[in-house]
mmCIF file of C-alpha atoms and ligand atoms in Angstrom:
data_model
loop_
_atom_site.group_PDB
_atom_site.id
_atom_site.type_symbol
_atom_site.label_atom_id
_atom_site.label_comp_id
_atom_site.label_asym_id
_atom_site.label_seq_id
_atom_site.Cartn_x
_atom_site.Cartn_y
_atom_site.Cartn_z
ATOM 1 C CA MET A 1 -6.072 27.589 26.477
ATOM 2 C CA LYS A 2 -7.279 30.782 27.981
ATOM 3 C CA ARG A 3 -10.128 32.110 25.733
ATOM 4 C CA ILE A 4 -12.680 30.274 23.590
ATOM 5 C CA GLY A 5 -15.390 31.229 21.369
ATOM 6 C CA VAL A 6 -18.681 29.603 21.055
ATOM 7 C CA LEU A 7 -21.254 29.976 18.099
ATOM 8 C CA THR A 8 -24.527 28.478 16.968
ATOM 9 C CA SER A 9 -24.921 28.215 13.272
ATOM 10 C CA GLY A 10 -27.489 26.782 10.620
ATOM 11 C CA GLY A 11 -31.174 26.078 11.541
ATOM 12 C CA ASP A 12 -31.703 26.713 15.270
ATOM 13 C CA ALA A 13 -32.660 23.749 17.574
ATOM 14 C CA PRO A 14 -34.385 23.574 20.785
ATOM 15 C CA GLY A 15 -31.531 22.973 23.387
ATOM 16 C CA MET A 16 -28.925 25.153 21.652
ATOM 17 C CA ASN A 17 -29.261 27.622 24.732
ATOM 18 C CA ALA A 18 -28.553 24.825 27.099
ATOM 19 C CA ALA A 19 -25.412 24.020 25.095
ATOM 20 C CA ILE A 20 -24.166 27.526 25.213
ATOM 21 C CA ARG A 21 -24.929 27.765 28.988
ATOM 22 C CA ALA A 22 -22.884 24.612 29.523
ATOM 23 C CA VAL A 23 -20.042 25.534 27.215
ATOM 24 C CA VAL A 24 -19.688 28.993 29.128
ATOM 25 C CA ARG A 25 -20.166 27.784 32.580
ATOM 26 C CA THR A 26 -17.724 24.878 32.373
ATOM 27 C CA GLY A 27 -15.178 27.052 30.465
ATOM 28 C CA LEU A 28 -15.368 29.588 33.242
ATOM 29 C CA GLU A 29 -15.026 26.877 35.653
ATOM 30 C CA LYS A 30 -11.564 25.889 34.010
ATOM 31 C CA GLY A 31 -10.501 29.572 34.283
ATOM 32 C CA TRP A 32 -11.106 30.639 30.805
ATOM 33 C CA GLN A 33 -12.733 33.593 29.133
ATOM 34 C CA VAL A 34 -15.475 32.744 27.042
ATOM 35 C CA TYR A 35 -16.715 34.752 23.946
ATOM 36 C CA GLY A 36 -20.083 34.342 22.418
ATOM 37 C CA ILE A 37 -19.909 34.783 18.674
ATOM 38 C CA GLN A 38 -23.305 36.278 17.289
ATOM 39 C CA GLN A 39 -25.006 35.226 14.065
ATOM 40 C CA GLY A 40 -22.918 32.157 13.550
ATOM 41 C CA TYR A 41 -20.199 32.186 10.952
ATOM 42 C CA ALA A 42 -21.392 35.529 9.597
ATOM 43 C CA GLY A 43 -20.519 37.072 13.074
ATOM 44 C CA LEU A 44 -17.283 35.399 13.224
ATOM 45 C CA GLY A 45 -16.344 37.107 9.886
ATOM 46 C CA ASP A 46 -17.794 40.350 10.994
ATOM 47 C CA ASP A 47 -16.045 40.322 14.393
ATOM 48 C CA LEU A 48 -19.378 40.236 16.490
ATOM 49 C CA MET A 49 -18.185 38.787 19.661
ATOM 50 C CA ILE A 50 -19.382 39.534 23.317
ATOM 51 C CA ASP A 51 -17.681 38.352 26.389
ATOM 52 C CA LEU A 52 -20.117 35.975 28.349
ATOM 53 C CA THR A 53 -20.185 35.703 32.088
ATOM 54 C CA ALA A 54 -21.978 33.216 34.128
ATOM 55 C CA ARG A 55 -24.833 35.463 34.696
ATOM 56 C CA ASP A 56 -25.281 36.292 30.983
ATOM 57 C CA VAL A 57 -26.440 32.661 30.400
ATOM 58 C CA GLY A 58 -28.707 32.582 33.286
ATOM 59 C CA GLY A 59 -32.336 31.769 32.706
ATOM 60 C CA ILE A 60 -31.827 30.568 29.205
ATOM 61 C CA ILE A 61 -31.965 26.683 29.632
ATOM 62 C CA GLN A 62 -35.682 26.546 29.125
ATOM 63 C CA ARG A 63 -35.613 28.752 26.042
ATOM 64 C CA GLY A 64 -35.943 27.520 22.458
ATOM 65 C CA GLY A 65 -33.841 29.248 19.734
ATOM 66 C CA THR A 66 -30.381 30.669 20.490
ATOM 67 C CA MET A 67 -29.458 33.588 22.382
ATOM 68 C CA LEU A 68 -26.480 34.152 20.110
ATOM 69 C CA GLY A 69 -28.432 34.272 16.822
ATOM 70 C CA SER A 70 -27.757 31.961 13.880
ATOM 71 C CA ALA A 71 -27.339 32.332 10.226
ATOM 72 C CA ARG A 72 -26.473 30.447 7.051
ATOM 73 C CA CYS A 73 -23.162 32.170 5.648
ATOM 74 C CA ALA A 74 -22.106 32.062 2.144
ATOM 75 C CA ALA A 75 -19.028 33.906 2.829
ATOM 76 C CA PHE A 76 -17.728 31.246 5.019
ATOM 77 C CA ARG A 77 -17.716 28.795 2.164
ATOM 78 C CA THR A 78 -14.732 30.647 0.639
ATOM 79 C CA GLU A 79 -11.205 30.172 1.911
ATOM 80 C CA GLU A 80 -10.837 33.799 2.099
ATOM 81 C CA GLY A 81 -14.036 34.107 4.469
ATOM 82 C CA ARG A 82 -12.535 31.355 6.633
ATOM 83 C CA LYS A 83 -9.155 33.069 6.832
ATOM 84 C CA GLN A 84 -10.937 36.284 7.842
ATOM 85 C CA ALA A 85 -12.760 34.364 10.608
ATOM 86 C CA ILE A 86 -9.515 32.978 12.110
ATOM 87 C CA THR A 87 -7.745 36.319 11.777
ATOM 88 C CA ASN A 88 -10.561 37.806 14.100
ATOM 89 C CA LEU A 89 -10.308 34.996 16.532
ATOM 90 C CA VAL A 90 -6.542 35.357 16.803
ATOM 91 C CA LYS A 91 -6.815 39.197 17.085
ATOM 92 C CA ARG A 92 -8.649 38.560 20.465
ATOM 93 C CA ASP A 93 -6.330 35.815 21.557
ATOM 94 C CA ILE A 94 -9.055 33.155 21.251
ATOM 95 C CA ASP A 95 -7.485 29.928 21.044
ATOM 96 C CA GLY A 96 -10.360 27.457 20.770
ATOM 97 C CA LEU A 97 -13.693 27.411 19.138
ATOM 98 C CA VAL A 98 -17.027 25.485 19.936
ATOM 99 C CA VAL A 99 -19.432 25.200 16.937
ATOM 100 C CA ILE A 100 -22.976 24.146 17.784
ATOM 101 C CA GLY A 101 -24.791 23.066 14.589
ATOM 102 C CA GLY A 102 -25.672 20.284 12.093
ATOM 103 C CA ASN A 103 -24.066 19.173 8.917
ATOM 104 C CA GLY A 104 -23.285 22.526 7.215
ATOM 105 C CA SER A 105 -21.958 23.933 10.397
ATOM 106 C CA GLN A 106 -19.692 20.936 11.136
ATOM 107 C CA THR A 107 -18.408 21.181 7.531
ATOM 108 C CA GLY A 108 -17.366 24.677 8.296
ATOM 109 C CA ALA A 109 -15.792 23.544 11.587
ATOM 110 C CA TYR A 110 -13.890 20.760 9.745
ATOM 111 C CA GLU A 111 -12.517 23.520 7.177
ATOM 112 C CA VAL A 112 -11.573 25.819 10.195
ATOM 113 C CA SER A 113 -9.669 22.856 11.873
ATOM 114 C CA LYS A 114 -7.889 22.109 8.640
ATOM 115 C CA LEU A 115 -6.485 25.511 8.690
ATOM 116 C CA GLY A 116 -4.940 24.673 12.075
ATOM 117 C CA PHE A 117 -7.324 26.257 14.507
ATOM 118 C CA PRO A 118 -8.684 24.095 17.493
ATOM 119 C CA VAL A 119 -12.336 23.496 16.982
ATOM 120 C CA VAL A 120 -14.807 21.112 18.582
ATOM 121 C CA GLY A 121 -18.297 20.620 17.228
ATOM 122 C CA ILE A 122 -21.479 19.899 19.196
ATOM 123 C CA ALA A 123 -24.061 17.638 17.318
ATOM 124 C CA SER A 124 -27.174 19.967 16.897
ATOM 125 C CA THR A 125 -29.867 19.705 14.365
ATOM 126 C CA ILE A 126 -33.783 18.853 14.508
ATOM 127 C CA ASP A 127 -33.100 16.643 11.335
ATOM 128 C CA ASN A 128 -31.115 13.820 13.053
ATOM 129 C CA ASP A 129 -28.863 13.513 9.929
ATOM 130 C CA LEU A 130 -25.531 14.040 11.483
ATOM 131 C CA TYR A 131 -23.145 11.257 11.615
ATOM 132 C CA GLY A 132 -21.324 10.919 14.947
ATOM 133 C CA SER A 133 -24.407 11.117 17.125
ATOM 134 C CA GLU A 134 -27.300 8.750 17.334
ATOM 135 C CA ILE A 135 -29.468 11.667 18.245
ATOM 136 C CA THR A 136 -28.765 15.328 18.042
ATOM 137 C CA ILE A 137 -29.986 18.449 20.057
ATOM 138 C CA GLY A 138 -33.348 19.515 19.196
ATOM 139 C CA VAL A 139 -34.798 16.165 17.669
ATOM 140 C CA ASP A 140 -36.675 15.090 20.641
ATOM 141 C CA THR A 141 -38.537 18.415 21.176
ATOM 142 C CA ALA A 142 -39.212 18.794 17.377
ATOM 143 C CA LEU A 143 -40.691 15.254 17.467
ATOM 144 C CA ASN A 144 -42.966 16.163 20.416
ATOM 145 C CA ILE A 145 -44.135 19.366 18.692
ATOM 146 C CA ALA A 146 -44.905 17.287 15.540
ATOM 147 C CA LEU A 147 -46.650 14.494 17.764
ATOM 148 C CA GLU A 148 -48.933 17.217 19.419
ATOM 149 C CA ALA A 149 -50.051 18.496 16.102
ATOM 150 C CA ILE A 150 -50.730 14.971 14.706
ATOM 151 C CA ASP A 151 -52.816 14.286 17.835
ATOM 152 C CA ARG A 152 -54.856 17.375 17.276
ATOM 153 C CA LEU A 153 -55.228 16.801 13.596
ATOM 154 C CA LYS A 154 -56.399 13.348 14.251
ATOM 155 C CA THR A 155 -59.297 14.718 16.433
ATOM 156 C CA THR A 156 -60.676 17.055 13.607
ATOM 157 C CA ALA A 157 -59.987 14.451 10.951
ATOM 158 C CA SER A 158 -62.019 11.924 12.810
ATOM 159 C CA SER A 159 -65.080 14.349 13.052
ATOM 160 C CA HIS A 160 -64.958 14.924 9.358
ATOM 161 C CA HIS A 161 -63.989 11.583 7.962
ATOM 162 C CA ARG A 162 -60.877 13.153 6.572
ATOM 163 C CA ALA A 163 -57.376 12.167 5.426
ATOM 164 C CA PHE A 164 -54.594 14.620 6.425
ATOM 165 C CA LEU A 165 -51.251 14.885 4.729
ATOM 166 C CA VAL A 166 -48.998 16.214 7.628
ATOM 167 C CA GLU A 167 -45.605 17.380 6.192
ATOM 168 C CA VAL A 168 -42.672 17.561 8.536
ATOM 169 C CA MET A 169 -39.081 19.029 8.274
ATOM 170 C CA GLY A 170 -35.905 16.930 8.007
ATOM 171 C CA ARG A 171 -34.300 18.253 4.820
ATOM 172 C CA ASP A 172 -33.244 15.005 2.933
ATOM 173 C CA CYS A 173 -33.720 12.780 5.880
ATOM 174 C CA GLY A 174 -36.924 10.909 6.823
ATOM 175 C CA TYR A 175 -36.078 10.358 10.500
ATOM 176 C CA LEU A 176 -38.573 13.002 11.885
ATOM 177 C CA ALA A 177 -41.349 11.708 9.666
ATOM 178 C CA LEU A 178 -40.743 8.048 10.453
ATOM 179 C CA ILE A 179 -40.501 8.534 14.069
ATOM 180 C CA ALA A 180 -43.446 11.094 14.385
ATOM 181 C CA GLY A 181 -45.551 8.619 11.927
ATOM 182 C CA ILE A 182 -45.026 5.585 14.088
ATOM 183 C CA THR A 183 -45.403 7.409 17.501
ATOM 184 C CA GLY A 184 -48.353 9.334 16.140
ATOM 185 C CA GLY A 185 -50.098 6.041 14.877
ATOM 186 C CA ALA A 186 -50.291 7.209 11.292
ATOM 187 C CA GLU A 187 -51.846 5.225 8.655
ATOM 188 C CA ALA A 188 -48.955 5.825 6.222
ATOM 189 C CA ILE A 189 -45.557 7.451 6.173
ATOM 190 C CA VAL A 190 -43.718 8.956 3.176
ATOM 191 C CA ILE A 191 -39.864 9.321 3.355
ATOM 192 C CA PRO A 192 -37.124 10.000 1.053
ATOM 193 C CA GLU A 193 -35.432 6.918 1.904
ATOM 194 C CA ILE A 194 -38.194 4.612 0.549
ATOM 195 C CA GLU A 195 -39.816 5.141 -2.845
ATOM 196 C CA THR A 196 -43.431 5.901 -2.583
ATOM 197 C CA ASP A 197 -45.933 5.065 -5.187
ATOM 198 C CA PRO A 198 -48.892 7.615 -5.007
ATOM 199 C CA GLU A 199 -51.111 5.137 -6.808
ATOM 200 C CA GLN A 200 -50.515 2.548 -4.284
ATOM 201 C CA LEU A 201 -51.161 5.133 -1.470
ATOM 202 C CA ALA A 202 -54.326 5.997 -2.871
ATOM 203 C CA VAL A 203 -55.318 2.270 -2.969
ATOM 204 C CA GLU A 204 -54.233 1.971 0.807
ATOM 205 C CA LEU A 205 -56.374 5.107 1.795
ATOM 206 C CA ARG A 206 -59.392 3.690 0.069
ATOM 207 C CA SER A 207 -58.939 0.491 1.725
ATOM 208 C CA ALA A 208 -58.581 2.137 5.182
ATOM 209 C CA TYR A 209 -61.984 4.162 4.407
ATOM 210 C CA ASN A 210 -63.692 0.805 3.217
ATOM 211 C CA ARG A 211 -62.576 -0.787 6.479
ATOM 212 C CA GLY A 212 -64.368 1.784 8.327
ATOM 213 C CA LYS A 213 -61.545 4.153 9.538
ATOM 214 C CA ALA A 214 -62.837 7.457 10.631
ATOM 215 C CA HIS A 215 -59.555 9.227 9.547
ATOM 216 C CA ALA A 216 -56.207 8.760 7.903
ATOM 217 C CA ILE A 217 -53.022 10.523 8.891
ATOM 218 C CA ILE A 218 -50.295 10.541 6.319
ATOM 219 C CA VAL A 219 -47.000 11.868 7.768
ATOM 220 C CA VAL A 220 -44.899 13.112 4.819
ATOM 221 C CA ALA A 221 -41.018 14.107 5.069
ATOM 222 C CA GLU A 222 -40.467 17.428 3.339
ATOM 223 C CA GLY A 223 -37.552 15.806 1.435
ATOM 224 C CA ALA A 224 -39.488 12.871 -0.136
ATOM 225 C CA ARG A 225 -39.975 12.901 -3.942
ATOM 226 C CA TYR A 226 -43.789 12.953 -3.387
ATOM 227 C CA ASN A 227 -43.819 15.744 -0.603
ATOM 228 C CA ALA A 228 -47.041 17.118 0.601
ATOM 229 C CA GLY A 229 -47.480 19.623 -2.326
ATOM 230 C CA ARG A 230 -46.946 16.830 -4.976
ATOM 231 C CA LEU A 231 -49.060 14.278 -3.189
ATOM 232 C CA THR A 232 -51.983 17.014 -2.765
ATOM 233 C CA ASP A 233 -51.759 17.760 -6.478
ATOM 234 C CA TYR A 234 -51.837 14.058 -7.212
ATOM 235 C CA PHE A 235 -54.621 13.379 -5.068
ATOM 236 C CA LYS A 236 -56.763 16.475 -6.263
ATOM 237 C CA THR A 237 -57.408 14.645 -9.526
ATOM 238 C CA HIS A 238 -58.093 11.294 -7.929
ATOM 239 C CA SER A 239 -60.241 12.472 -4.931
ATOM 240 C CA GLN A 240 -63.235 10.258 -5.630
ATOM 241 C CA ARG A 241 -60.944 7.303 -5.297
ATOM 242 C CA LEU A 242 -59.749 8.042 -1.731
ATOM 243 C CA GLY A 243 -63.147 7.906 0.010
ATOM 244 C CA PHE A 244 -61.750 10.501 2.445
ATOM 245 C CA GLU A 245 -61.772 14.160 1.751
ATOM 246 C CA LEU A 246 -58.219 15.413 1.906
ATOM 247 C CA ARG A 247 -56.550 18.205 3.853
ATOM 248 C CA THR A 248 -52.917 19.161 4.037
ATOM 249 C CA THR A 249 -51.047 20.856 6.887
ATOM 250 C CA GLN A 250 -47.168 21.665 6.601
ATOM 251 C CA LEU A 251 -45.714 22.112 10.093
ATOM 252 C CA GLY A 252 -42.646 23.888 8.988
ATOM 253 C CA HIS A 253 -40.720 25.928 11.271
ATOM 254 C CA VAL A 254 -43.468 25.488 14.120
ATOM 255 C CA GLN A 255 -41.283 22.348 14.840
ATOM 256 C CA ARG A 256 -38.162 24.315 15.646
ATOM 257 C CA GLY A 257 -39.800 26.943 17.838
ATOM 258 C CA GLY A 258 -40.541 24.926 21.101
ATOM 259 C CA ALA A 259 -39.095 25.167 24.559
ATOM 260 C CA PRO A 260 -36.575 22.259 24.908
ATOM 261 C CA GLY A 261 -37.691 19.203 26.819
ATOM 262 C CA ALA A 262 -35.819 17.444 29.468
ATOM 263 C CA PHE A 263 -34.010 15.155 26.890
ATOM 264 C CA ASP A 264 -32.585 17.981 24.588
ATOM 265 C CA ARG A 265 -31.802 20.037 27.787
ATOM 266 C CA LEU A 266 -29.834 17.157 29.238
ATOM 267 C CA LEU A 267 -28.221 16.172 26.074
ATOM 268 C CA ALA A 268 -27.151 19.687 25.220
ATOM 269 C CA THR A 269 -25.694 20.091 28.766
ATOM 270 C CA ARG A 270 -23.573 16.937 28.511
ATOM 271 C CA LEU A 271 -22.455 17.856 25.137
ATOM 272 C CA GLY A 272 -21.516 21.436 26.045
ATOM 273 C CA ALA A 273 -19.573 20.198 28.935
ATOM 274 C CA ALA A 274 -17.788 17.460 26.783
ATOM 275 C CA ALA A 275 -16.899 20.104 24.295
ATOM 276 C CA THR A 276 -14.882 22.351 26.798
ATOM 277 C CA GLU A 277 -13.383 18.954 28.219
ATOM 278 C CA GLN A 278 -12.126 18.029 24.731
ATOM 279 C CA LEU A 279 -10.497 21.463 24.027
ATOM 280 C CA SER A 280 -8.725 21.331 27.679
ATOM 281 C CA LYS A 281 -7.436 18.002 26.650
ATOM 282 C CA GLY A 282 -6.193 19.239 23.272
ATOM 283 C CA ASN A 283 -8.472 16.652 21.449
ATOM 284 C CA THR A 284 -9.690 19.055 18.678
ATOM 285 C CA GLY A 285 -10.895 18.620 15.237
ATOM 286 C CA VAL A 286 -13.675 16.382 16.589
ATOM 287 C CA LEU A 287 -17.456 16.491 17.137
ATOM 288 C CA VAL A 288 -19.009 15.466 20.484
ATOM 289 C CA GLY A 289 -22.171 13.338 20.173
ATOM 290 C CA LEU A 290 -24.128 10.593 21.794
ATOM 291 C CA GLN A 291 -23.524 6.921 20.987
ATOM 292 C CA LYS A 292 -24.915 4.055 23.026
ATOM 293 C CA GLY A 293 -25.672 6.298 26.056
ATOM 294 C CA PHE A 294 -22.031 7.548 25.939
ATOM 295 C CA ILE A 295 -20.630 11.010 24.919
ATOM 296 C CA ILE A 296 -18.161 10.112 22.026
ATOM 297 C CA ALA A 297 -15.709 12.502 20.238
ATOM 298 C CA THR A 298 -15.643 11.489 16.516
ATOM 299 C CA PRO A 299 -12.973 13.260 13.983
ATOM 300 C CA LEU A 300 -14.857 15.840 11.974
ATOM 301 C CA GLU A 301 -13.364 14.489 8.841
ATOM 302 C CA GLU A 302 -15.165 11.317 9.495
ATOM 303 C CA VAL A 303 -18.315 13.296 10.253
ATOM 304 C CA VAL A 304 -18.349 15.332 7.206
ATOM 305 C CA THR A 305 -17.554 12.398 4.740
ATOM 306 C CA SER A 306 -19.826 9.849 6.343
ATOM 307 C CA LYS A 307 -23.641 9.446 5.981
ATOM 308 C CA LYS A 308 -26.002 8.585 8.740
ATOM 309 C CA LEU A 309 -28.199 5.709 7.768
ATOM 310 C CA LEU A 310 -31.902 5.695 8.844
ATOM 311 C CA ASP A 311 -33.023 2.266 10.312
ATOM 312 C CA THR A 312 -35.967 1.564 7.856
ATOM 313 C CA SER A 313 -37.073 -1.414 9.861
ATOM 314 C CA LEU A 314 -39.350 0.819 11.824
ATOM 315 C CA PHE A 315 -41.014 1.734 8.426
ATOM 316 C CA ASP A 316 -42.180 -1.849 7.936
ATOM 317 C CA LEU A 317 -43.507 -2.142 11.639
ATOM 318 C CA ALA A 318 -45.315 1.267 10.998
ATOM 319 C CA ARG A 319 -47.159 -0.277 8.096
ATOM 320 C CA VAL A 320 -48.395 -3.168 10.250
ATOM 321 C CA LEU A 321 -49.372 -1.083 13.044
ATOM 322 C CA GLY A 322 -51.129 1.496 10.840
ATOM 323 C CA LYS A 323 -53.817 -1.101 9.515
HETATM 324 O O1 LIG B 1 -31.844 21.758 9.171
HETATM 325 C C1 LIG B 1 -32.954 22.237 9.761
HETATM 326 C C2 LIG B 1 -34.080 22.732 8.908
HETATM 327 O O2 LIG B 1 -35.099 23.032 9.860
HETATM 328 C C3 LIG B 1 -34.575 21.564 7.880
HETATM 329 O O3 LIG B 1 -35.426 20.583 8.482
HETATM 330 C C4 LIG B 1 -35.275 22.511 6.936
HETATM 331 O O4 LIG B 1 -35.310 21.990 5.732
HETATM 332 C C5 LIG B 1 -34.312 23.811 6.970
HETATM 333 O O5 LIG B 1 -33.587 23.723 8.246
HETATM 334 C C6 LIG B 1 -35.175 25.080 6.761
HETATM 335 O O6 LIG B 1 -34.153 26.055 6.569
HETATM 336 P P1 LIG B 1 -34.501 27.548 6.946
HETATM 337 O O7 LIG B 1 -34.753 27.668 8.374
HETATM 338 O O8 LIG B 1 -33.426 28.256 6.450
HETATM 339 O O9 LIG B 1 -35.760 27.943 6.110
#
């Protein structure tokens, strides 16, 4: 292997820059040339590649986002788009590719590997819904941002005797909501994996009010059937029954915008180094992720055809602790 490319794809995640840095510097250490591909798979198709030196990735480990840019690319979902991408790689004598991203990005990586091109994926998404890594790059930082918001909302909620619906990201996965809820001391948590009856939730809020609670925080996953919007609508017509006055806050992309914490910087650094190691061993068509403290390579086929399950036992614990 002489030249490799690295790209970030899908939703950005705090720690992606640390992963790029590790890929570039460990790649250079092996004597390779490393190209940064801009704007994810879109840049691969449009031949947007820059030669990266050790200096080019200096001063980025502490920055959120991705210095390479990211995109969600419709053209890459077609075989024609993928073939064009491989043509662009081959034209520059690039013989290995590192894809930093979540589910959609690793599905793209699998498709490229099926066409015979050596690819290694790095597990990165704030949603923590990717099979092959117990925790993915960006999750810890996103959780801490959500927690800071919950702590602040609790202060104002208590002053006004209010209930707050706090919606967090996560796509179809309730991980962020569940962990932010339990660590933020929420009174209730609403996630897609467990059916929520808004009627029952109203009863629980009223009961919390009657027990003398000064506030109620309900952490809601955006992917839940009753997301913050639907719950707000539902409770509008039942407000007198809650006791608390209700307010709603959607954290949205704020969660993705933070500077990565120590956990994400270290995870991204280890995964970046592991990706070039796998490429040099010729073990491609895999995703590198963290499992039981070790960096493990899992075949991309297994990654894209398996579903990561959420440990819902924490949901029951959160119910007890939120009393
Ligand atoms: O996958 C990461 C994520 O932030 C999800 O939690 C969210 O649903 C989605 O991306 C938002 O996508 P976009 O940035 O394209 O609006």
